[in-house]
Coordinates of C-alpha atoms in Angstrom, one line a residue:
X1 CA 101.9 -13.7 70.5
X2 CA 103.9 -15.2 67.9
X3 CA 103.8 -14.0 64.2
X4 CA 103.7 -16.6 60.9
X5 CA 106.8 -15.9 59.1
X6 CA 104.4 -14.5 56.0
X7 CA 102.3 -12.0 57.7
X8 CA 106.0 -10.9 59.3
X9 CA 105.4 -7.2 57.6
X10 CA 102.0 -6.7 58.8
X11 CA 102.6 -7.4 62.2
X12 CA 105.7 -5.4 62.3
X13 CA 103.3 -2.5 61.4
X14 CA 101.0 -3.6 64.1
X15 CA 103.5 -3.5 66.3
X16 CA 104.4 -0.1 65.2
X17 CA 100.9 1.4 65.5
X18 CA 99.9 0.3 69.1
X19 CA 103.7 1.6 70.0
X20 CA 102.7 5.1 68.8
X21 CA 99.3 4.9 70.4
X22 CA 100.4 3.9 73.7
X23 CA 103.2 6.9 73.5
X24 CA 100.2 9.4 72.7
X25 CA 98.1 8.2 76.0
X26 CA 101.4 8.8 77.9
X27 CA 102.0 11.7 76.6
X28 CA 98.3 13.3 76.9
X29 CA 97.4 14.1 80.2
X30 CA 94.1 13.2 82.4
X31 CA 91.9 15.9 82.1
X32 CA 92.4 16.4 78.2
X33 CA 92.1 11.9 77.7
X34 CA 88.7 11.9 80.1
X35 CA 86.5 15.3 78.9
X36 CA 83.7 14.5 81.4
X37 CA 86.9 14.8 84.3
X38 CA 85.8 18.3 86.2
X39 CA 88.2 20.6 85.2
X40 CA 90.1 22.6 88.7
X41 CA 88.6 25.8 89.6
X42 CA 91.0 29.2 89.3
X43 CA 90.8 30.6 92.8
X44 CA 91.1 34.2 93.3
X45 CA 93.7 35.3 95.3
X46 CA 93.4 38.2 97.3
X47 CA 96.6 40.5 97.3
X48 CA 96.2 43.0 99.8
X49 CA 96.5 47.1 99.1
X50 CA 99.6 48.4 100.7
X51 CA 98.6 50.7 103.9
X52 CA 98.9 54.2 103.9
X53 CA 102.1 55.9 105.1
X54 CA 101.3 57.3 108.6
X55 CA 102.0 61.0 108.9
X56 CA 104.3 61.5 112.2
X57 CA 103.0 64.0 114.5
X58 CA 104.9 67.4 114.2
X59 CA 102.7 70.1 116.2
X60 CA 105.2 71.7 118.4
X61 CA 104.5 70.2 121.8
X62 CA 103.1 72.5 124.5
X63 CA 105.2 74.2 126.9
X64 CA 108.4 74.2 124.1
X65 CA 109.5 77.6 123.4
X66 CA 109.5 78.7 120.1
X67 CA 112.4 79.8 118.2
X68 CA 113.9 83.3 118.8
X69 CA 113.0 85.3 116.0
X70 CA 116.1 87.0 113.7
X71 CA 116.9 90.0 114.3
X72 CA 115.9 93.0 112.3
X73 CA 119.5 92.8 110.9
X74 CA 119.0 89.5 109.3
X75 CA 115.4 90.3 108.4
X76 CA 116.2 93.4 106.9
X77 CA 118.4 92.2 104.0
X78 CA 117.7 93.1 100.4
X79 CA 119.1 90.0 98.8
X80 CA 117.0 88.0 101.0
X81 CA 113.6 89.3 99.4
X82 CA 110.5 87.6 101.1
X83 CA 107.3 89.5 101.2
X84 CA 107.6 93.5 100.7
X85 CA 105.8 94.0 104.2
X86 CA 107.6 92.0 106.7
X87 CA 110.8 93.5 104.8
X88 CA 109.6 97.1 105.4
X89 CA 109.0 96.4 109.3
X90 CA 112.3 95.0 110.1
X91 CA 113.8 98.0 108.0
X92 CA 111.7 100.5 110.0
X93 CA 112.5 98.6 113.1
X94 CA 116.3 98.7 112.4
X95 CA 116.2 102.2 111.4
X96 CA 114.6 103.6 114.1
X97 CA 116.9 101.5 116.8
X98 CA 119.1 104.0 116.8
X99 CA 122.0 101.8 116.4
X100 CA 123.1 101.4 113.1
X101 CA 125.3 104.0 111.3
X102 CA 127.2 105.2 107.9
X103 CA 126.9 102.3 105.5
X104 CA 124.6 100.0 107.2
X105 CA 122.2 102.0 108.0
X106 CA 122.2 103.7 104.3
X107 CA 121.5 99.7 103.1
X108 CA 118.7 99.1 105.6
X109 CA 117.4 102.3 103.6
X110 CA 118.1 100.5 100.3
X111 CA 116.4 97.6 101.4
X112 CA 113.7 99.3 102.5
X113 CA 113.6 101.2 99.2
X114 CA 113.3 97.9 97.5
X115 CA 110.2 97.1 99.1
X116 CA 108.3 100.1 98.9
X117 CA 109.2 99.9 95.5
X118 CA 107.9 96.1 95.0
X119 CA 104.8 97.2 96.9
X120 CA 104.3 100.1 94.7
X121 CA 104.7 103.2 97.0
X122 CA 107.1 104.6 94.4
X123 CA 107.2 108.1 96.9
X124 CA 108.6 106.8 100.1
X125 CA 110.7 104.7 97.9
X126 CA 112.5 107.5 96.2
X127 CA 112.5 109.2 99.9
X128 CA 114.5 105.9 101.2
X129 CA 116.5 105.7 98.5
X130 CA 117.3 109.6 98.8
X131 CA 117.6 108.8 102.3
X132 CA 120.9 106.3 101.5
X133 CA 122.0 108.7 99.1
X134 CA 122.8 111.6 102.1
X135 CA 124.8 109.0 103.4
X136 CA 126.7 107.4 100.7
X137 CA 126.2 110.0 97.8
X138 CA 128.5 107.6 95.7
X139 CA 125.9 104.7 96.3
X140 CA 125.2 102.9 92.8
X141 CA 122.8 100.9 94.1
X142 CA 121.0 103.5 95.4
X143 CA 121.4 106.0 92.7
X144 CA 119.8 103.0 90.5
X145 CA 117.1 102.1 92.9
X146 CA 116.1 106.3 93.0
X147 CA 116.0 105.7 89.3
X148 CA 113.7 103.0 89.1
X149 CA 111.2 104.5 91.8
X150 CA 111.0 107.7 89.3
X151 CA 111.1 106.0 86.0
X152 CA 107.6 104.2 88.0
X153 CA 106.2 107.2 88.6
X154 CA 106.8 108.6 85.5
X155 CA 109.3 111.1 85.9
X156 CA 111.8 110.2 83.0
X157 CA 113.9 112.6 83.1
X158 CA 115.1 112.1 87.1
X159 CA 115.1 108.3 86.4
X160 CA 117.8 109.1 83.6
X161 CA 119.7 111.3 85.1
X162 CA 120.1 108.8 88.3
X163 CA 120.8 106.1 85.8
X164 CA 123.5 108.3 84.4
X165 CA 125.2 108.8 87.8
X166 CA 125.5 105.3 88.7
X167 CA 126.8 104.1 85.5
X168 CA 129.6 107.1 86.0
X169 CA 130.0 105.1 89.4
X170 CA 129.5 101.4 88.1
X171 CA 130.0 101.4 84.3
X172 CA 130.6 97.6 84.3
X173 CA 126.8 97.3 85.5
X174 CA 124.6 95.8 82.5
X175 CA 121.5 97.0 84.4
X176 CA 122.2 100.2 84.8
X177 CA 122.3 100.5 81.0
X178 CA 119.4 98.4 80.3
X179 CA 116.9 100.7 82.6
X180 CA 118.9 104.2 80.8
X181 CA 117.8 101.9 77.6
X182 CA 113.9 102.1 78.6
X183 CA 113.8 105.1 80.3
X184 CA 115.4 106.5 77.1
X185 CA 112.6 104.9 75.0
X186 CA 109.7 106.3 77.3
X187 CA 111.1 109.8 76.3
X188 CA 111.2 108.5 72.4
X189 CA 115.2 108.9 72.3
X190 CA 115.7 105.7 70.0
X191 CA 119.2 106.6 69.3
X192 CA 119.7 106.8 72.9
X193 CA 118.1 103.6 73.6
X194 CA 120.1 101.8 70.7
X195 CA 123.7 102.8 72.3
X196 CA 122.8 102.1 75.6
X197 CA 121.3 98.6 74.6
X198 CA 124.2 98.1 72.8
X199 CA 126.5 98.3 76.0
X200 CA 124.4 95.6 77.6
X201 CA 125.1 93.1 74.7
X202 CA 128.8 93.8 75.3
X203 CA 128.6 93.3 78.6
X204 CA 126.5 90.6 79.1
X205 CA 127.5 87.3 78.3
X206 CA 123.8 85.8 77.1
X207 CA 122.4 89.1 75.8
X208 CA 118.7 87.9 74.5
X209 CA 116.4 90.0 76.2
X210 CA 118.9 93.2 75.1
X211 CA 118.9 91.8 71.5
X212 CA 114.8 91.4 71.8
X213 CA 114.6 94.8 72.9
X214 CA 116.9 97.0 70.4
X215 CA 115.1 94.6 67.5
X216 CA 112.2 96.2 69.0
X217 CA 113.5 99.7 69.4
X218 CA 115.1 99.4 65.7
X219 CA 111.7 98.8 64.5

């Protein structure tokens, strides 16, 4: 199509328009240019859970022997702890095997202490404990655990003067103070309770439950 040399501006701008248009249709695409077009569907898609772990089988099979069972040695350890009753039977056990002696046989009475202690039969602990005592008389731990068992049952006095005796043996031993400290306070000696407390914050390095308690005892 050719264009008079007078109408040369108008069909410049003609030209200009239908340029513009045609880049628009380009640019647009089908669905959006034809509105009656169906539009495509959004399927679902189905993502499957993931399956539960499966639990191996560990029942022991038959015919495997079990495994042997410690000996009262092992199960008769204080600083193992474990429930007060199996620790008194493997005491009792070792102790009436005849074949421990001196200082082992005065800990198996410890430990055995401990437990009737944690169980609450404060007599046969202090007979235990008194027990380990006849055999090592210079027993702290024993001396303490005595004073424990009696501070329980309410004898204040024995509990303080076992207390005494193993801090003369062990005067480095925070505890020792710290249960003088409370036996001191059941028998209303505050002053008592104070200076004992007071060797606990020196010897301990993170003193708060000391601190608590002569706040306490100060008040």
């Amino acid at each position: 199509m050719r264009c008079a040399p007078r109408h040369h501006r108008l069909c410049l701008f003609i030209a200009t328009v239908l340029g513009w248009c045609l880049l628009l249709c380009w640019m647009t695409p089908a669905s959006a240019q034809d509105p009656l077009r169906p539009q495509p569907e959004k399927l679902d898609v189905f993502v499957p859970r993931p399956a539960k772990p499966v639990v191996p089988d560990v029942k022991r099979p038959e015919g495997l022997p079990r495994p042997p069972k410690p000996p009262p040695r092992v199960q008769c350890n204080a600083r193992l702890g474990g429930p007060p009753d199996g620790m008194i039977k493997s005491c009792t056990e070792l102790i009436e095997g005849g074949h421990e002696t001196g200082r082992a046989l005065a800990a198996a009475y410890i430990a055995r202490g401990r437990a009737f202690l944690a169980r609450g039969d404060h007599d046969l602990a202090v007979a235990d404990f008194s027990q380990a005592l006849n055999l090592e008389p210079d027993n702290a731990q024993a001396l303490h655990g005595r004073g424990l068992a009696r501070n329980a049952k309410g004898d204040l006095d024995g509990a303080v003067k076992d207390f005494s005796e193993a801090i003369w043996r062990s005067p480095r031993t925070a505890a020792f103070y710290q249960d003088r400290a409370r036996a001191h306070l059941g028998k209303a000696e505050y002053a008592r309770a104070i200076a004992d407390l007071d060797e606990v914050i020196k010897l301990t390095p993170k003193p708060a439950l000391a601190l608590r308690e002569r706040c306490y005892v100060r008040a």
